[in-house]
CSV table of C-alpha atoms in Angstrom, one decimal:
chain,number,residue,atom,x,y,z
X,1,MET,CA,-21.9,-17.5,-21.2
X,2,SER,CA,-19.6,-19.1,-23.7
X,3,GLY,CA,-16.2,-18.7,-25.3
X,4,LYS,CA,-13.6,-16.4,-23.8
X,5,ASP,CA,-16.4,-14.6,-21.8
X,6,ARG,CA,-16.3,-17.4,-19.3
X,7,PHE,CA,-12.8,-16.2,-18.2
X,8,TYR,CA,-14.0,-12.8,-17.2
X,9,ARG,CA,-15.7,-11.6,-14.1
X,10,LEU,CA,-17.2,-8.2,-13.2
X,11,MET,CA,-15.7,-7.6,-9.7
X,12,GLN,CA,-15.9,-4.9,-7.2
X,13,GLY,CA,-12.7,-3.8,-5.4
X,14,ASP,CA,-13.8,-5.0,-2.0
X,15,GLU,CA,-14.9,-8.3,-3.6
X,16,ALA,CA,-11.4,-8.6,-5.3
X,17,CYS,CA,-9.7,-8.0,-1.8
X,18,ALA,CA,-11.7,-10.8,-0.3
X,19,GLU,CA,-11.0,-13.2,-3.2
X,20,GLY,CA,-7.3,-12.3,-3.3
X,21,ALA,CA,-7.0,-13.0,0.4
X,22,LEU,CA,-8.5,-16.4,-0.1
X,23,ALA,CA,-6.2,-17.2,-2.9
X,24,ALA,CA,-3.3,-16.2,-0.6
X,25,GLY,CA,-4.5,-18.8,1.8
X,26,MET,CA,-6.3,-16.6,4.4
X,27,ARG,CA,-8.6,-18.7,6.5
X,28,PHE,CA,-9.4,-16.5,9.4
X,29,PHE,CA,-11.2,-13.1,9.3
X,30,ALA,CA,-12.3,-11.1,12.2
X,31,GLY,CA,-13.9,-7.6,11.7
X,32,TYR,CA,-16.5,-5.0,12.4
X,33,PRO,CA,-18.6,-3.4,9.7
X,34,ILE,CA,-17.8,0.0,8.6
X,35,THR,CA,-18.4,1.8,5.3
X,36,PRO,CA,-16.6,1.6,2.8
X,37,ALA,CA,-15.0,-1.6,3.9
X,38,SER,CA,-18.2,-3.6,4.9
X,39,GLU,CA,-18.5,-5.5,1.7
X,40,ILE,CA,-15.2,-7.3,2.5
X,41,ALA,CA,-16.6,-8.7,5.6
X,42,GLU,CA,-20.1,-9.4,4.1
X,43,TYR,CA,-18.5,-11.3,1.2
X,44,LEU,CA,-16.1,-13.3,3.4
X,45,SER,CA,-19.0,-14.2,5.7
X,46,GLN,CA,-20.2,-16.4,2.9
X,47,ARG,CA,-17.1,-17.4,1.1
X,48,LEU,CA,-14.8,-18.3,4.0
X,49,PRO,CA,-16.9,-21.2,5.4
X,50,GLU,CA,-17.1,-22.5,1.9
X,51,GLU,CA,-13.3,-22.7,1.9
X,52,GLY,CA,-13.1,-24.3,5.4
X,53,GLY,CA,-12.2,-21.0,7.0
X,54,VAL,CA,-13.5,-19.0,10.1
X,55,PHE,CA,-15.3,-15.7,9.9
X,56,ILE,CA,-16.1,-13.9,13.1
X,57,GLN,CA,-17.9,-10.5,13.4
X,58,MET,CA,-16.3,-9.0,16.5
X,59,GLU,CA,-17.6,-6.5,19.0
X,60,ASP,CA,-15.3,-3.7,17.7
X,61,GLU,CA,-12.1,-3.1,15.8
X,62,ILE,CA,-9.8,-3.4,18.8
X,63,ALA,CA,-11.0,-7.0,19.3
X,64,SER,CA,-10.8,-7.7,15.7
X,65,MET,CA,-7.2,-6.8,15.5
X,66,GLY,CA,-6.6,-8.9,18.7
X,67,ALA,CA,-8.3,-11.9,17.1
X,68,ILE,CA,-6.3,-12.0,13.9
X,69,ILE,CA,-3.0,-11.8,16.0
X,70,GLY,CA,-4.2,-14.8,18.0
X,71,ALA,CA,-5.3,-16.6,14.9
X,72,SER,CA,-2.0,-16.0,13.2
X,73,LEU,CA,-0.1,-17.4,16.2
X,74,GLY,CA,-2.2,-20.4,16.0
X,75,GLY,CA,-0.9,-20.9,12.3
X,76,MET,CA,-3.6,-19.4,10.2
X,77,LYS,CA,-3.1,-16.5,7.7
X,78,SER,CA,-5.4,-13.9,9.1
X,79,MET,CA,-6.9,-10.5,8.1
X,80,THR,CA,-9.3,-7.8,9.2
X,81,ALA,CA,-10.7,-4.8,7.2
X,82,THR,CA,-11.9,-1.4,8.4
X,83,SER,CA,-12.0,2.3,7.6
X,84,GLY,CA,-10.4,5.3,9.2
X,85,PRO,CA,-12.1,5.5,12.5
X,86,GLY,CA,-11.7,1.6,12.9
X,87,PHE,CA,-8.1,1.9,11.7
X,88,SER,CA,-7.3,4.4,14.5
X,89,LEU,CA,-8.7,1.9,17.2
X,90,MET,CA,-6.4,-0.9,15.8
X,91,GLN,CA,-3.2,1.0,16.3
X,92,GLU,CA,-2.2,-0.3,19.6
X,93,ASN,CA,-2.7,-3.9,18.6
X,94,LEU,CA,-1.0,-3.2,15.3
X,95,GLY,CA,2.1,-2.1,17.3
X,96,TYR,CA,1.8,-5.3,19.4
X,97,ALA,CA,1.8,-7.4,16.1
X,98,SER,CA,4.9,-5.4,15.1
X,99,MET,CA,6.8,-5.9,18.3
X,100,ALA,CA,5.8,-9.7,18.5
X,101,GLU,CA,6.4,-10.1,14.8
X,102,VAL,CA,3.1,-11.6,14.0
X,103,PRO,CA,2.3,-11.8,10.3
X,104,CYS,CA,-1.1,-10.5,9.4
X,105,VAL,CA,-2.9,-8.2,6.9
X,106,VAL,CA,-4.9,-5.1,7.8
X,107,VAL,CA,-7.1,-3.5,5.2
X,108,ASP,CA,-7.9,0.1,5.5
X,109,VAL,CA,-10.4,1.5,3.0
X,110,GLN,CA,-9.9,5.2,3.5
X,111,ARG,CA,-12.9,7.6,3.7
X,112,LEU,CA,-13.1,11.4,4.2
X,113,GLY,CA,-12.3,12.3,7.8
X,114,PRO,CA,-11.2,13.0,10.5
X,115,SER,CA,-13.5,11.2,12.9
X,116,THR,CA,-16.6,9.7,11.3
X,117,GLY,CA,-16.3,12.3,8.5
X,118,SER,CA,-18.1,11.4,5.4
X,119,PRO,CA,-18.4,7.5,5.1
X,120,THR,CA,-19.0,7.2,1.4
X,121,ALA,CA,-16.7,9.9,0.2
X,122,PRO,CA,-13.2,9.1,-1.1
X,123,ALA,CA,-10.1,10.3,0.6
X,124,GLN,CA,-6.4,9.4,1.1
X,125,GLY,CA,-6.0,10.9,4.5
X,126,ASP,CA,-4.7,7.7,6.2
X,127,VAL,CA,-1.3,7.7,4.5
X,128,MET,CA,0.7,8.9,7.5
X,129,GLN,CA,-1.6,6.9,10.0
X,130,ALA,CA,-0.7,3.8,8.1
X,131,ARG,CA,3.0,4.5,8.6
X,132,TRP,CA,3.1,6.2,12.0
X,133,GLY,CA,-0.3,5.5,13.6
X,134,THR,CA,1.2,3.3,16.3
X,135,HIS,CA,3.9,4.5,18.5
X,136,GLY,CA,7.5,3.5,18.5
X,137,ASP,CA,10.0,2.9,15.7
X,138,HIS,CA,8.3,0.0,14.0
X,139,ALA,CA,8.6,-1.6,10.8
X,140,VAL,CA,5.5,-1.9,8.5
X,141,VAL,CA,4.7,-2.3,4.8
X,142,VAL,CA,1.8,-0.4,3.2
X,143,LEU,CA,0.5,-1.3,-0.3
X,144,SER,CA,-1.8,0.9,-2.5
X,145,PRO,CA,-3.8,-0.5,-5.4
X,146,SER,CA,-5.3,1.5,-8.2
X,147,SER,CA,-7.6,-0.9,-10.0
X,148,VAL,CA,-9.8,-3.9,-9.1
X,149,LYS,CA,-7.3,-6.4,-10.7
X,150,GLU,CA,-4.5,-4.8,-8.6
X,151,VAL,CA,-6.5,-5.1,-5.4
X,152,TYR,CA,-6.6,-8.7,-5.9
X,153,GLN,CA,-2.9,-9.0,-6.8
X,154,LEU,CA,-1.7,-6.7,-4.0
X,155,THR,CA,-3.8,-8.5,-1.4
X,156,VAL,CA,-2.0,-11.7,-2.4
X,157,LYS,CA,1.3,-9.8,-2.2
X,158,ALA,CA,0.4,-8.3,1.2
X,159,PHE,CA,0.1,-11.8,2.6
X,160,ASN,CA,3.2,-13.0,0.9
X,161,ILE,CA,5.2,-10.1,2.5
X,162,ALA,CA,3.6,-10.6,5.9
X,163,GLU,CA,4.5,-14.3,5.9
X,164,GLU,CA,8.0,-13.9,4.5
X,165,LEU,CA,9.1,-11.1,6.8
X,166,ARG,CA,6.9,-11.9,9.8
X,167,LEU,CA,5.3,-8.6,10.2
X,168,PRO,CA,1.9,-6.8,9.9
X,169,VAL,CA,1.2,-5.4,6.3
X,170,VAL,CA,-1.4,-2.7,5.6
X,171,LEU,CA,-3.4,-2.7,2.3
X,172,LEU,CA,-4.4,0.9,1.9
X,173,MET,CA,-7.4,1.5,-0.4
X,174,ASP,CA,-9.6,4.4,-1.0
X,175,GLU,CA,-13.4,4.4,-1.4
X,176,VAL,CA,-13.3,4.8,-5.2
X,177,VAL,CA,-11.1,1.8,-5.7
X,178,ALA,CA,-13.0,-0.3,-3.1
X,179,HIS,CA,-16.4,0.4,-4.7
X,180,MET,CA,-15.4,0.5,-8.3
X,181,ARG,CA,-16.5,-2.4,-10.6
X,182,GLU,CA,-14.2,-3.6,-13.5
X,183,ARG,CA,-14.0,-6.6,-15.7
X,184,VAL,CA,-11.2,-8.9,-14.6
X,185,ASP,CA,-9.5,-11.7,-16.5
X,186,MET,CA,-9.6,-14.5,-14.0
X,187,ARG,CA,-6.8,-16.4,-16.0
X,188,GLU,CA,-4.3,-13.6,-15.0
X,189,LEU,CA,-5.3,-13.7,-11.4
X,190,ALA,CA,-4.7,-17.5,-11.2
X,191,GLN,CA,-1.0,-16.9,-11.9
X,192,VAL,CA,-0.2,-15.4,-8.5
X,193,GLU,CA,2.5,-16.8,-6.3
X,194,VAL,CA,1.6,-17.7,-2.7
X,195,VAL,CA,4.3,-17.7,0.0
X,196,ASP,CA,4.0,-19.5,3.4
X,197,ARG,CA,5.8,-18.5,6.6
X,198,LYS,CA,9.0,-20.3,7.6
X,199,ARG,CA,8.6,-23.0,10.2
X,200,PRO,CA,11.1,-24.1,12.7
X,201,ALA,CA,13.5,-26.9,11.8
X,202,THR,CA,14.9,-27.2,15.3
X,203,PRO,CA,13.9,-29.6,18.0
X,204,LYS,CA,11.0,-28.4,20.0
X,205,ASP,CA,13.0,-28.1,23.2
X,206,SER,CA,15.7,-25.9,21.7
X,207,TYR,CA,13.3,-23.6,19.5
X,208,LEU,CA,13.9,-19.9,19.9
X,209,PRO,CA,10.9,-17.9,18.6
X,210,TYR,CA,13.0,-14.8,18.2
X,211,GLY,CA,16.3,-16.4,17.2
X,212,PRO,CA,16.8,-15.1,13.7
X,213,ASP,CA,18.2,-16.9,10.7
X,214,ARG,CA,20.7,-15.2,8.4
X,215,ASP,CA,17.8,-13.3,6.8
X,216,ASP,CA,17.1,-11.8,10.2
X,217,VAL,CA,13.6,-13.4,10.2
X,218,PRO,CA,12.9,-16.0,12.9
X,219,ALA,CA,10.9,-19.1,12.1
X,220,LEU,CA,7.5,-19.0,13.6
X,221,ALA,CA,6.1,-22.1,15.3
X,222,ARG,CA,2.4,-22.8,15.5
X,223,PHE,CA,0.7,-22.9,18.9
X,224,GLY,CA,-0.7,-26.3,19.3
X,225,ASP,CA,2.2,-28.2,17.7
X,226,GLY,CA,4.1,-28.8,20.9
X,227,TYR,CA,6.3,-25.7,20.8
X,228,HIS,CA,6.1,-23.7,24.0
X,229,PHE,CA,7.1,-20.1,23.7
X,230,HIS,CA,6.2,-16.7,25.2
X,231,VAL,CA,4.8,-13.7,23.2
X,232,THR,CA,4.8,-10.2,24.7
X,233,GLY,CA,4.6,-6.6,23.7
X,234,LEU,CA,7.6,-5.9,26.0
X,235,PHE,CA,11.0,-5.9,24.6
X,236,HIS,CA,12.3,-9.5,24.7
X,237,ASP,CA,15.3,-11.6,24.0
X,238,SER,CA,15.4,-14.5,21.5
X,239,THR,CA,13.5,-16.7,23.9
X,240,GLY,CA,10.5,-14.4,23.9
X,241,PHE,CA,10.7,-13.4,27.5
X,242,PRO,CA,11.0,-9.7,28.6
X,243,THR,CA,14.4,-8.1,28.9
X,244,GLY,CA,15.7,-4.8,30.2
X,245,ASN,CA,19.1,-5.3,28.7
X,246,PRO,CA,19.9,-2.1,26.6
X,247,LYS,CA,22.1,-4.0,24.2
X,248,GLU,CA,19.4,-6.6,23.7
X,249,ILE,CA,16.7,-4.0,23.2
X,250,GLU,CA,18.8,-2.1,20.6
X,251,ARG,CA,19.6,-5.4,18.8
X,252,GLN,CA,16.0,-6.3,18.5
X,253,ILE,CA,14.9,-3.0,17.0
X,254,ALA,CA,17.9,-2.9,14.6
X,255,ARG,CA,17.1,-6.5,13.4
X,256,GLN,CA,13.3,-5.8,12.9
X,257,HIS,CA,14.2,-2.9,10.7
X,258,ARG,CA,17.2,-4.6,9.0
X,259,LYS,CA,14.9,-7.4,7.8
X,260,LEU,CA,12.8,-4.9,6.0
X,261,GLU,CA,15.7,-3.1,4.5
X,262,ARG,CA,17.0,-6.3,3.1
X,263,TYR,CA,13.7,-6.7,1.2
X,264,ARG,CA,13.4,-3.0,0.2
X,265,PRO,CA,14.7,-3.6,-3.5
X,266,TYR,CA,11.8,-6.0,-3.9
X,267,LEU,CA,9.3,-3.7,-2.3
X,268,CYS,CA,9.9,-0.5,-4.2
X,269,ILE,CA,7.6,-1.4,-7.1
X,270,GLY,CA,5.1,0.5,-9.2
X,271,ASP,CA,4.3,1.6,-12.7
X,272,GLU,CA,5.7,4.4,-14.8
X,273,GLU,CA,4.6,6.0,-18.1
X,274,ALA,CA,6.6,8.2,-20.5
X,275,LEU,CA,9.3,9.1,-18.1
X,276,GLU,CA,12.2,8.7,-20.7
X,277,ASP,CA,12.2,12.4,-21.7
X,278,ALA,CA,9.8,13.8,-19.2
X,279,GLU,CA,10.5,17.2,-17.7
X,280,VAL,CA,7.3,17.3,-15.6
X,281,VAL,CA,6.4,14.1,-13.7
X,282,VAL,CA,3.1,13.4,-11.9
X,283,LEU,CA,3.4,11.0,-8.8
X,284,ALA,CA,0.2,9.6,-7.9
X,285,TYR,CA,-1.2,6.6,-6.1
X,286,GLY,CA,-4.5,4.7,-5.5
X,287,GLY,CA,-7.6,6.2,-7.0
X,288,SER,CA,-5.8,9.5,-7.8
X,289,ALA,CA,-3.5,7.7,-10.2
X,290,ARG,CA,-6.3,7.0,-12.6
X,291,PRO,CA,-7.2,10.6,-13.6
X,292,ALA,CA,-3.4,11.3,-13.3
X,293,LEU,CA,-2.7,8.8,-16.1
X,294,ALA,CA,-5.6,10.2,-18.3
X,295,ALA,CA,-4.1,13.7,-17.7
X,296,VAL,CA,-0.5,12.6,-18.6
X,297,ARG,CA,-1.7,11.0,-21.8
X,298,GLN,CA,-3.6,14.1,-22.8
X,299,GLY,CA,-0.6,16.2,-22.1
X,300,ARG,CA,1.6,14.0,-24.3
X,301,ARG,CA,-0.9,14.4,-27.2
X,302,GLU,CA,-0.4,18.2,-26.7
X,303,GLY,CA,3.3,17.8,-27.0
X,304,LEU,CA,4.2,18.2,-23.4
X,305,ARG,CA,7.1,16.3,-22.0
X,306,VAL,CA,5.2,14.8,-19.1
X,307,GLY,CA,5.3,11.4,-17.4
X,308,LEU,CA,3.8,9.4,-14.6
X,309,ILE,CA,5.2,7.4,-11.7
X,310,ARG,CA,2.8,5.4,-9.6
X,311,PRO,CA,4.3,3.6,-6.5
X,312,THR,CA,2.2,0.8,-5.4
X,313,VAL,CA,4.2,0.3,-2.1
X,314,LEU,CA,3.9,3.5,-0.3
X,315,TRP,CA,5.9,2.5,2.9
X,316,PRO,CA,8.8,1.9,2.7
X,317,PHE,CA,8.8,5.0,0.5
X,318,PRO,CA,10.9,4.6,-2.7
X,319,GLU,CA,13.1,7.6,-1.7
X,320,GLU,CA,16.1,6.4,-3.9
X,321,THR,CA,13.9,6.1,-7.0
X,322,ILE,CA,12.3,9.5,-6.4
X,323,TYR,CA,15.7,11.1,-5.8
X,324,ALA,CA,17.2,9.7,-9.0
X,325,LEU,CA,14.1,10.9,-10.9
X,326,ALA,CA,14.4,14.4,-9.4
X,327,THR,CA,17.9,14.8,-10.7
X,328,ARG,CA,16.6,14.7,-14.4
X,329,VAL,CA,13.2,16.5,-14.2
X,330,GLN,CA,12.1,20.0,-13.6
X,331,SER,CA,9.1,19.4,-11.5
X,332,ILE,CA,7.2,16.6,-9.7
X,333,ILE,CA,3.3,17.1,-9.2
X,334,VAL,CA,1.7,15.2,-6.4
X,335,PRO,CA,-2.1,15.1,-6.6
X,336,GLU,CA,-3.7,13.3,-3.5
X,337,MET,CA,-7.0,13.4,-1.8
X,338,ASN,CA,-5.5,14.9,1.4
X,339,LEU,CA,-3.6,18.1,2.2
X,340,GLY,CA,-0.3,16.8,1.0
X,341,GLN,CA,0.8,13.8,3.3
X,342,LEU,CA,2.9,12.0,0.6
X,343,ALA,CA,4.0,15.1,-1.0
X,344,LEU,CA,5.9,15.8,2.2
X,345,GLU,CA,7.9,12.6,1.7
X,346,VAL,CA,8.5,13.5,-1.9
X,347,GLU,CA,9.8,16.9,-0.8
X,348,ARG,CA,12.1,15.2,1.6
X,349,SER,CA,13.3,12.6,-1.0
X,350,VAL,CA,14.2,15.0,-3.9
X,351,LYS,CA,16.6,17.0,-1.7
X,352,GLY,CA,16.0,20.3,-3.6
X,353,GLU,CA,16.9,18.7,-7.0
X,354,CYS,CA,13.6,19.7,-8.5
X,355,ARG,CA,10.4,21.5,-7.6
X,356,VAL,CA,7.6,19.7,-6.0
X,357,THR,CA,4.0,21.0,-6.5
X,358,ARG,CA,1.4,19.8,-4.2
X,359,LEU,CA,-2.1,19.3,-5.6
X,360,PRO,CA,-4.4,18.7,-2.6
X,361,LYS,CA,-8.1,17.8,-2.7
X,362,VAL,CA,-10.3,17.2,0.3
X,363,ASN,CA,-13.9,17.9,-0.7
X,364,GLY,CA,-14.8,14.2,-0.9
X,365,GLU,CA,-14.6,14.0,-4.7
X,366,LEU,CA,-12.1,12.3,-6.9
X,367,PHE,CA,-9.8,14.4,-9.1
X,368,THR,CA,-10.9,14.9,-12.7
X,369,PRO,CA,-8.2,14.7,-15.5
X,370,GLU,CA,-8.7,18.3,-16.4
X,371,GLU,CA,-7.8,19.4,-12.8
X,372,ILE,CA,-4.4,17.7,-13.0
X,373,LEU,CA,-3.8,18.6,-16.7
X,374,ALA,CA,-4.2,22.2,-15.8
X,375,VAL,CA,-1.3,22.1,-13.3
X,376,ILE,CA,0.8,20.0,-15.8
X,377,ARG,CA,0.4,22.6,-18.5
X,378,LYS,CA,1.5,25.4,-15.9
X,379,GLU,CA,4.5,23.4,-14.9
X,380,ALA,CA,5.4,22.6,-18.5
X,381,LEU,CA,5.5,26.3,-19.4
X,382,SER,CA,8.4,26.8,-17.1
X,383,CYS,CA,10.5,24.0,-18.6
X,384,PRO,CA,13.6,24.6,-20.9
X,385,SER,CA,12.1,22.7,-23.8
X,386,TRP,CA,8.9,24.9,-23.8
X,387,ARG,CA,11.0,28.1,-23.5
X,388,LEU,CA,13.1,27.1,-26.5
X,389,ARG,CA,10.1,26.5,-28.8
X,390,PRO,CA,9.2,29.0,-31.5
X,391,ILE,CA,6.2,31.3,-30.6
X,392,TYR,CA,4.2,30.1,-33.5
X,393,GLU,CA,4.5,26.5,-32.1
X,394,LYS,CA,3.2,27.7,-28.7
X,395,LYS,CA,0.1,29.2,-30.4
X,396,ASP,CA,-0.9,25.9,-31.8
X,397,TYR,CA,-1.8,24.6,-28.5
X,398,ALA,CA,-5.3,25.1,-27.3
X,399,ILE,CA,-4.4,25.5,-23.6
X,400,SER,CA,-7.2,27.1,-21.6
X,401,GLY,CA,-6.7,29.0,-18.3
X,402,VAL,CA,-2.8,29.5,-18.7
X,403,GLN,CA,-2.2,33.3,-19.0
X,404,ALA,CA,1.4,32.8,-20.1
X,405,VAL,CA,0.2,31.0,-23.4
X,406,ALA,CA,-2.3,33.6,-24.0
X,407,THR,CA,0.3,36.4,-23.9
X,408,ALA,CA,2.6,34.5,-26.2
């Protein structure tokens, strides 16, 4: 290999996740094999020891989640990876990490379910489980990549958010993105920023593990450094010990959500294409975003005013962005490999300002651009700009399967 070729590498999505975690400073992984996430554990079983880290194959997913919580409290950036059935088993400990404000990263590579379902088939059926899988009003951040390069970048970002806000972060992939291989420019990946958690600046005898700073995020000491503090899943005060004081309980819940709201403007990120004059918009994420982009570009070539918005942070949902978009478009199409989980959130966010069209798919296959384009064409026909066009102009389009055009 010579010249510029040496900067490029053919990477799989799962492999990019593992390398991104290492770049972020992750040095502890605990997990249990499960398709289509097994490659992450397999890869890290070799790479982590090379970086001075610790890899443990646990007896199950419940123990895996408990192990990364313990490792994080010991001062290590930690991660586990699983798929739908394993993600379900992790939910109780995920709630514990949220209550105890333990930074960690959980990777869920979605597959077709429920239950063991179809292990090698792509799906996006864990969107709501990622948000509401554990009980109680908990704060959580969920990221969704669409390419191998983005898997790497968002894995680093997941660790940065977890460390900065002191909470668990979920990286929600789907089988297509996890098993896809793409050429990646390693020079671009080397530019990522890495954030470490805030350490206490107070004397050890006056340290309060849940005494927040002005940003509502408490500094986290490392077990073993001489700081003695209590960690529990019970509601607790600033010392970490349980409390039944209603005001203290309410104050704790409010602070844990407030720290996320402070960060929300930096979390509502994603891509967009051709939104300037769009009347029809496709909202897609993860693997579904790739055929959606191809469909949007083909629609543009046909003269349709269609655009794409692709949130890479699903939770917290970018509801203000979606509402602002809804006030100036006619329709939002939501293709997703489930029966409409995120479409429900889009419908709530648009507040009736535009039409929301669900495009579900649950047969274990990825969308084709043609499937999404057919819905774009149908929605475009109802838009004002299309109705105002001369009939001869409409006949110029070779649109198949749309009866209204055939009539014209």
